[in-house]
PDB file of C-alpha atoms in Angstrom:
ATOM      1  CA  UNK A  29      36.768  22.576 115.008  1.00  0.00           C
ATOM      2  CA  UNK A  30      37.085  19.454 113.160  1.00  0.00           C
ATOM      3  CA  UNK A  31      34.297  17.777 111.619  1.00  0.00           C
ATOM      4  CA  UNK A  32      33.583  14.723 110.982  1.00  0.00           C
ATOM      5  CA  UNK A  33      32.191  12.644 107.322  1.00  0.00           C
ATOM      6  CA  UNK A  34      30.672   9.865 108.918  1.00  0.00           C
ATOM      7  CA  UNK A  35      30.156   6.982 105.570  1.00  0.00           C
ATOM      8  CA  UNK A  36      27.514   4.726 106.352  1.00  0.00           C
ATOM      9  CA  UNK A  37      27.027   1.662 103.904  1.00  0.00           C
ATOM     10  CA  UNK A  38      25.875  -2.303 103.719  1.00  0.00           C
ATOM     11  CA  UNK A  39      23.599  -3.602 101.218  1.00  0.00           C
ATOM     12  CA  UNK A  40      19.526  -3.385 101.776  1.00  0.00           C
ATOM     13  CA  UNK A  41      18.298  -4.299 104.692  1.00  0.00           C
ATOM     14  CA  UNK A  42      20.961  -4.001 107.178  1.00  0.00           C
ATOM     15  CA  UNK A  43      19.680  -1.077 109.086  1.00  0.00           C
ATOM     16  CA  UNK A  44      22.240   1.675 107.373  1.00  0.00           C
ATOM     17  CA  UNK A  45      18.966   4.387 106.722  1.00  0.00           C
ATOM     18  CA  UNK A  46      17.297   3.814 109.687  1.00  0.00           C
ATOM     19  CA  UNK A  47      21.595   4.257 111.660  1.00  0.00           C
ATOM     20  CA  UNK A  48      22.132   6.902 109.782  1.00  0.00           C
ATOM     21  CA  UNK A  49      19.226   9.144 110.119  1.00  0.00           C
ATOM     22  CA  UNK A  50      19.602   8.084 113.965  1.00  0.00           C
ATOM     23  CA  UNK A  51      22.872   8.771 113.532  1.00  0.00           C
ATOM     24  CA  UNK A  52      22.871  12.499 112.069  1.00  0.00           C
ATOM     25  CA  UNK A  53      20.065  13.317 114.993  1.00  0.00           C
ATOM     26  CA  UNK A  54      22.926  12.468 117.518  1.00  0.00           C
ATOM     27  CA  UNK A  55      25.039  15.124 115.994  1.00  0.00           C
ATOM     28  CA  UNK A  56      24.778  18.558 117.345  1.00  0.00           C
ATOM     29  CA  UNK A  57      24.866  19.858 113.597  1.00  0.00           C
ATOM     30  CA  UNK A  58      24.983  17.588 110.965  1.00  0.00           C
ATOM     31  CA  UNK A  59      23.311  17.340 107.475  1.00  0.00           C
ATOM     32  CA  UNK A  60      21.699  13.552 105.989  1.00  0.00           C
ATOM     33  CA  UNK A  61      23.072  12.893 102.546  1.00  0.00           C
ATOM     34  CA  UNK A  62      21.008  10.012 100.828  1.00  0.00           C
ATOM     35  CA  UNK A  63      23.182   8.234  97.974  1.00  0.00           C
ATOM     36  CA  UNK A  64      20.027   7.294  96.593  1.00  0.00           C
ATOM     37  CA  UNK A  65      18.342  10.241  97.009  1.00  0.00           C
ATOM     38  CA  UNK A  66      21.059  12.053  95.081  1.00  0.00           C
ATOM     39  CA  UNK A  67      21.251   9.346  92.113  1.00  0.00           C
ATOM     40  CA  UNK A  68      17.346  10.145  91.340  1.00  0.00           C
ATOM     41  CA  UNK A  69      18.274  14.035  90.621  1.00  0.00           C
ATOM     42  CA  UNK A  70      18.639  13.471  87.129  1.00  0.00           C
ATOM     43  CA  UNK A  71      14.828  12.696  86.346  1.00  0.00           C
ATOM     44  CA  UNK A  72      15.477  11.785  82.639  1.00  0.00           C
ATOM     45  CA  UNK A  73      18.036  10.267  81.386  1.00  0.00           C
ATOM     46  CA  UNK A  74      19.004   8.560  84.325  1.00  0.00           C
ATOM     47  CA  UNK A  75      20.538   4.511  84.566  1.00  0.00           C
ATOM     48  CA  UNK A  76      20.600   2.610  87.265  1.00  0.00           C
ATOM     49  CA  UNK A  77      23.599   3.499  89.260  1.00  0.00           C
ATOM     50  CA  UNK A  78      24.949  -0.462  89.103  1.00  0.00           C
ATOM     51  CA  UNK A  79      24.129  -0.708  85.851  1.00  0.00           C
ATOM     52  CA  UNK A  80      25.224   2.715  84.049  1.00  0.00           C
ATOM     53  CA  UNK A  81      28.699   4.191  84.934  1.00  0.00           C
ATOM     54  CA  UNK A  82      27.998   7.335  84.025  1.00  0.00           C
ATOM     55  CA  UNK A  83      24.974   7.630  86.517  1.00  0.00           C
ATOM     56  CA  UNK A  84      27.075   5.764  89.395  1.00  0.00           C
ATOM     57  CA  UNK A  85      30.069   8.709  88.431  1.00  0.00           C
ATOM     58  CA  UNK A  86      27.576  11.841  88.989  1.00  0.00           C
ATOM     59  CA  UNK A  87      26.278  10.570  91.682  1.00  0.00           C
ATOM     60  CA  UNK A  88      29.968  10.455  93.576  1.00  0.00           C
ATOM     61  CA  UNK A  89      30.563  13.813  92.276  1.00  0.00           C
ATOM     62  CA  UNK A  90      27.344  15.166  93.493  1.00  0.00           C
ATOM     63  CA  UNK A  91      28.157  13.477  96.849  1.00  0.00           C
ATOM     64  CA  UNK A  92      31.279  14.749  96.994  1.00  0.00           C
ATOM     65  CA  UNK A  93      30.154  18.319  96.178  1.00  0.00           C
ATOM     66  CA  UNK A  94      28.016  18.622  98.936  1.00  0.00           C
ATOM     67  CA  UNK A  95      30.073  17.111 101.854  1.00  0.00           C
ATOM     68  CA  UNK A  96      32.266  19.512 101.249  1.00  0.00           C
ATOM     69  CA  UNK A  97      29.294  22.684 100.843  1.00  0.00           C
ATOM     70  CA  UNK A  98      28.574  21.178 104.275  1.00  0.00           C
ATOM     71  CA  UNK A  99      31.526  21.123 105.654  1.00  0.00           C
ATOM     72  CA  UNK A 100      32.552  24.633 104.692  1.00  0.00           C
ATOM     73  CA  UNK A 101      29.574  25.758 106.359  1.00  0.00           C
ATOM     74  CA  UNK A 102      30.670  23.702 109.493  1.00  0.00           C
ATOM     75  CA  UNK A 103      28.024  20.702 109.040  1.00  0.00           C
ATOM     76  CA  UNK A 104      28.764  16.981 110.364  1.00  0.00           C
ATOM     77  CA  UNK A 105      28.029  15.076 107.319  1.00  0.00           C
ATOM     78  CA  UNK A 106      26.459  11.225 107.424  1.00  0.00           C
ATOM     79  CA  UNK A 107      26.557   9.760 103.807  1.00  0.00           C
ATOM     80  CA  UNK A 108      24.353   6.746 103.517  1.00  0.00           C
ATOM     81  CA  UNK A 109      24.819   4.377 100.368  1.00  0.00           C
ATOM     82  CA  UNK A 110      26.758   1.934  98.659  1.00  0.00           C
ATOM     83  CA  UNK A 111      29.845   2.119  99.696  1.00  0.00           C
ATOM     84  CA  UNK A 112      32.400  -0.789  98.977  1.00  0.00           C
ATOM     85  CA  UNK A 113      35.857  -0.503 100.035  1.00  0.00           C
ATOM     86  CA  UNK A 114      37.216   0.702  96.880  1.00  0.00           C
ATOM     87  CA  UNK A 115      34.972   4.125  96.219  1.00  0.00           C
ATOM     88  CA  UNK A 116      35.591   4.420 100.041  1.00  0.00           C
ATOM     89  CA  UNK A 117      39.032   5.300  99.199  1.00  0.00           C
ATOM     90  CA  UNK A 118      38.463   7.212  96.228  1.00  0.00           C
ATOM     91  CA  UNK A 119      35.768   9.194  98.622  1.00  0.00           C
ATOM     92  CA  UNK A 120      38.928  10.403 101.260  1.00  0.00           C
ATOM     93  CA  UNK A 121      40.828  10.869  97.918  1.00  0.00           C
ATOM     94  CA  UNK A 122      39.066  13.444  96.897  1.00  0.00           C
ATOM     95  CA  UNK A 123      38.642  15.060 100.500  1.00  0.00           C
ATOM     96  CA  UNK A 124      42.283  15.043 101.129  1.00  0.00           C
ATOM     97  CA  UNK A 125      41.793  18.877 100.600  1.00  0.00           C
ATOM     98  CA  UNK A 126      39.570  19.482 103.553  1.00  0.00           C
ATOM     99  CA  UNK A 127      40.605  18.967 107.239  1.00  0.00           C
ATOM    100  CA  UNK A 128      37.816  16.294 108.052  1.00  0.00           C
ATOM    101  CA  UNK A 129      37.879  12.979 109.949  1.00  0.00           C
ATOM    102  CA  UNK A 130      36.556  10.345 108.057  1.00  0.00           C
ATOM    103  CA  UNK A 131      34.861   7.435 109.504  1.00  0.00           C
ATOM    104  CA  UNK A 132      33.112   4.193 107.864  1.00  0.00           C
ATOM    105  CA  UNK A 133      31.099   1.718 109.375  1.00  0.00           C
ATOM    106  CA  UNK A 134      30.109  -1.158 107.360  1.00  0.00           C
ATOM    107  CA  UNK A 135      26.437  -2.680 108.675  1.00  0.00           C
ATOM    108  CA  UNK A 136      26.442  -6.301 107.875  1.00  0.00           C
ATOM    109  CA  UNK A 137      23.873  -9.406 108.121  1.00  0.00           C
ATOM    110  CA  UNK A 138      23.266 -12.978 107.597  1.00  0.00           C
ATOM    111  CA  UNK A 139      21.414 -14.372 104.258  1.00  0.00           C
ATOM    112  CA  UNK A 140      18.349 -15.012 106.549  1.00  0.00           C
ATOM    113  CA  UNK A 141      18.343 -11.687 108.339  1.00  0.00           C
ATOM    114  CA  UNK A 142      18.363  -9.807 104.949  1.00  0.00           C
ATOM    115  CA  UNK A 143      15.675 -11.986 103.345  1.00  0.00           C
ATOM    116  CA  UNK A 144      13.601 -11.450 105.867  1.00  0.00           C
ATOM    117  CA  UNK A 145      13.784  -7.268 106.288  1.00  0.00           C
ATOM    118  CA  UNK A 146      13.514  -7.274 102.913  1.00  0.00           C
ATOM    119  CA  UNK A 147      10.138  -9.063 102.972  1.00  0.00           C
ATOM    120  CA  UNK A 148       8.096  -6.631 105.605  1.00  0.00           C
ATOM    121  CA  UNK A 149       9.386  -3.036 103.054  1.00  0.00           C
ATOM    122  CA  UNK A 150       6.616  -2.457 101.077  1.00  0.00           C
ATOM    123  CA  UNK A 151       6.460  -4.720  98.030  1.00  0.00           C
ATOM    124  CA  UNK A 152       7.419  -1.303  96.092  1.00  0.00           C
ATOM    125  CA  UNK A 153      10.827  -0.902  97.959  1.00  0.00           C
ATOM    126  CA  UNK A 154      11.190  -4.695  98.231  1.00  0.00           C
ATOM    127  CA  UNK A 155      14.964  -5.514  96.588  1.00  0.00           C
ATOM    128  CA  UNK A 156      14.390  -8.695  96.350  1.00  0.00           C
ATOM    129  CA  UNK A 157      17.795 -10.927  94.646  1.00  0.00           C
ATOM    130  CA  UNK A 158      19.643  -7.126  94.328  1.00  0.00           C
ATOM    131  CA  UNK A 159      20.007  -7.712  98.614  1.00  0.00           C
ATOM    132  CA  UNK A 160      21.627 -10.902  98.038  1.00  0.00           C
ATOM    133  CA  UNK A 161      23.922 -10.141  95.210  1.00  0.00           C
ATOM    134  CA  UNK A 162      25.249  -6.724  97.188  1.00  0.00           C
ATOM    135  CA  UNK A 163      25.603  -9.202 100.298  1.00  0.00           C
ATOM    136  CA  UNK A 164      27.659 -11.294  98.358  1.00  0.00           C
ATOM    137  CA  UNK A 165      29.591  -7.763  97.206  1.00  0.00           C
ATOM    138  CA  UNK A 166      30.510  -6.439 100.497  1.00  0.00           C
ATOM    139  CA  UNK A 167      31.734 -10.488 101.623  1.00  0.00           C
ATOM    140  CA  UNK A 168      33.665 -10.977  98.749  1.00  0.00           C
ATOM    141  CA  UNK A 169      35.032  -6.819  98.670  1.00  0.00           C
ATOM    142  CA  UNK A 170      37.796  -7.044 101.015  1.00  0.00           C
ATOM    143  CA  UNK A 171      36.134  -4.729 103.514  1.00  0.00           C
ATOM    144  CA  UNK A 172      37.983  -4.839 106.305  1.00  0.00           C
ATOM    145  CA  UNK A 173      36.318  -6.603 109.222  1.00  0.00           C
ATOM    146  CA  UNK A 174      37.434  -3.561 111.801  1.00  0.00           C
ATOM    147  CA  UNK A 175      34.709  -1.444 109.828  1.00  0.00           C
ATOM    148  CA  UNK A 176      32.047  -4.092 110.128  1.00  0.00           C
ATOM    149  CA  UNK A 177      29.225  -4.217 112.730  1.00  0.00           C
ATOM    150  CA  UNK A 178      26.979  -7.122 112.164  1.00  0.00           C
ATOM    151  CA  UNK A 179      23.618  -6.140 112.769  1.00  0.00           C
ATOM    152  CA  UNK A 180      21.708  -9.819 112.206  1.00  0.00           C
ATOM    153  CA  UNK A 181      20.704  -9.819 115.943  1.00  0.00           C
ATOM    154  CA  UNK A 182      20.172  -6.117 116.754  1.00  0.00           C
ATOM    155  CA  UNK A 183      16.661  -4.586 117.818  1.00  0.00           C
ATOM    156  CA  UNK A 184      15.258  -0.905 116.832  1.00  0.00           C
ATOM    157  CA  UNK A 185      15.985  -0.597 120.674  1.00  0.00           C
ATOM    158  CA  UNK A 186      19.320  -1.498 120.655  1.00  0.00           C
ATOM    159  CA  UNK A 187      20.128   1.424 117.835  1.00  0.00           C
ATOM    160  CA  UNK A 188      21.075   4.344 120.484  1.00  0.00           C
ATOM    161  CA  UNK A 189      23.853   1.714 120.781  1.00  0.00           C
ATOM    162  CA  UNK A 190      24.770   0.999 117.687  1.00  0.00           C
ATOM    163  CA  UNK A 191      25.249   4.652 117.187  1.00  0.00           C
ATOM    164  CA  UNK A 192      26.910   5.538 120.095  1.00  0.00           C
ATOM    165  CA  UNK A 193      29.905   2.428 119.232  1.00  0.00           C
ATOM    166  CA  UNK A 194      30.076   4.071 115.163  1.00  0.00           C
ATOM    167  CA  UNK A 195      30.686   7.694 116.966  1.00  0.00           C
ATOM    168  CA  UNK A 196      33.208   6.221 119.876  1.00  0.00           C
ATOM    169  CA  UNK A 197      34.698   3.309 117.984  1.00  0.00           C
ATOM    170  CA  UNK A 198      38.459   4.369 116.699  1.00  0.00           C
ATOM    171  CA  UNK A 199      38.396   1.111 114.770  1.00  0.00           C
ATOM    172  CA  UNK A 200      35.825   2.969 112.613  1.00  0.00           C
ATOM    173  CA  UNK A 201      38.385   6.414 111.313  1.00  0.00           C
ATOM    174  CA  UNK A 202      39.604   6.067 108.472  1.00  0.00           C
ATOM    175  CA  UNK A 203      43.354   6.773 107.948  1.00  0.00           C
ATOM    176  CA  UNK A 204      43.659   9.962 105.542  1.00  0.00           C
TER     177      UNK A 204
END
């Protein structure tokens, strides 16, 4: 049986976490992979993935490691992170060795929208100026608009929804 990498990425704010842990519970077997949670392995040492290349670089090849542990072991795999169109394609570059169907969903918002989310995180996980600036990053990235789902006007009760469209949606596969 095929499985499926499903890439889930937008700046913060958007809703990609809270889709893609939603997301990996729709999924019969599937395994959560955190971009951010993987960046923080190295405990010392460690840049800040936008700011330090080599930090950014691990991380990928961390991320790439286990999608495909997972996969060999027959996993679903849900990545959620940064994800602009270019690594995208240097992702399914290096999984051109695996028979896997790659899909990426994009969640967008308005300037408002994000703003406001990221006002009611905690002021610890508030990102402040960094949600703006990666806005402006996807707009200005070339992502292709077939990927995007704008969720300014979705509701936490409208997310069933939004996962059932990134799982359904052919729009969404990515051409390997």
């Amino acid at each position: 049986m095929q499985r499926t990498v499903y890439l889930v990425t937008g700046p913060p704010g958007v809703g990609k976490t809270t889709t893609s842990k939603r997301l990996v519970e729709s999924l019969e077997r599937s395994a959560y992979l955190s971009g951010d949670a993987i960046s923080h392995y190295p405990l010392n040492g460690r840049g800040k993935p936008w700011l330090c290349e080599d930090t950014l670089n691990l991380t990928w090849d961390n991320i790439v490691s286990s999608t495909k542990n997972l996969l060999r072991y027959d996993y679903d795999v849900v990545v959620d992170y940064i994800i602009l169109p270019d690594r995208m394609q240097w992702f399914v570059e290096q999984m051109k060795d695996v028979d896997v169907k790659m899909v990426y969903t994009a969640l967008l918002v308005d300037e408002m929208t994000i703003v406001y989310r990221d006002q009611l995180r905690a002021p610890e996980f508030q990102m402040g100026e960094r949600s703006l600036i990666l806005l402006e990053e996807f707009k200005y990235s070339g992502v292709d608009s077939r990927y995007v789902i704008d969720t300014s006007t979705h509701k936490l009760d409208e997310l069933d929804a939004v996962v059932g469209w990134i799982r359904t949606n052919s729009d969404f596969i990515v051409k390997l």
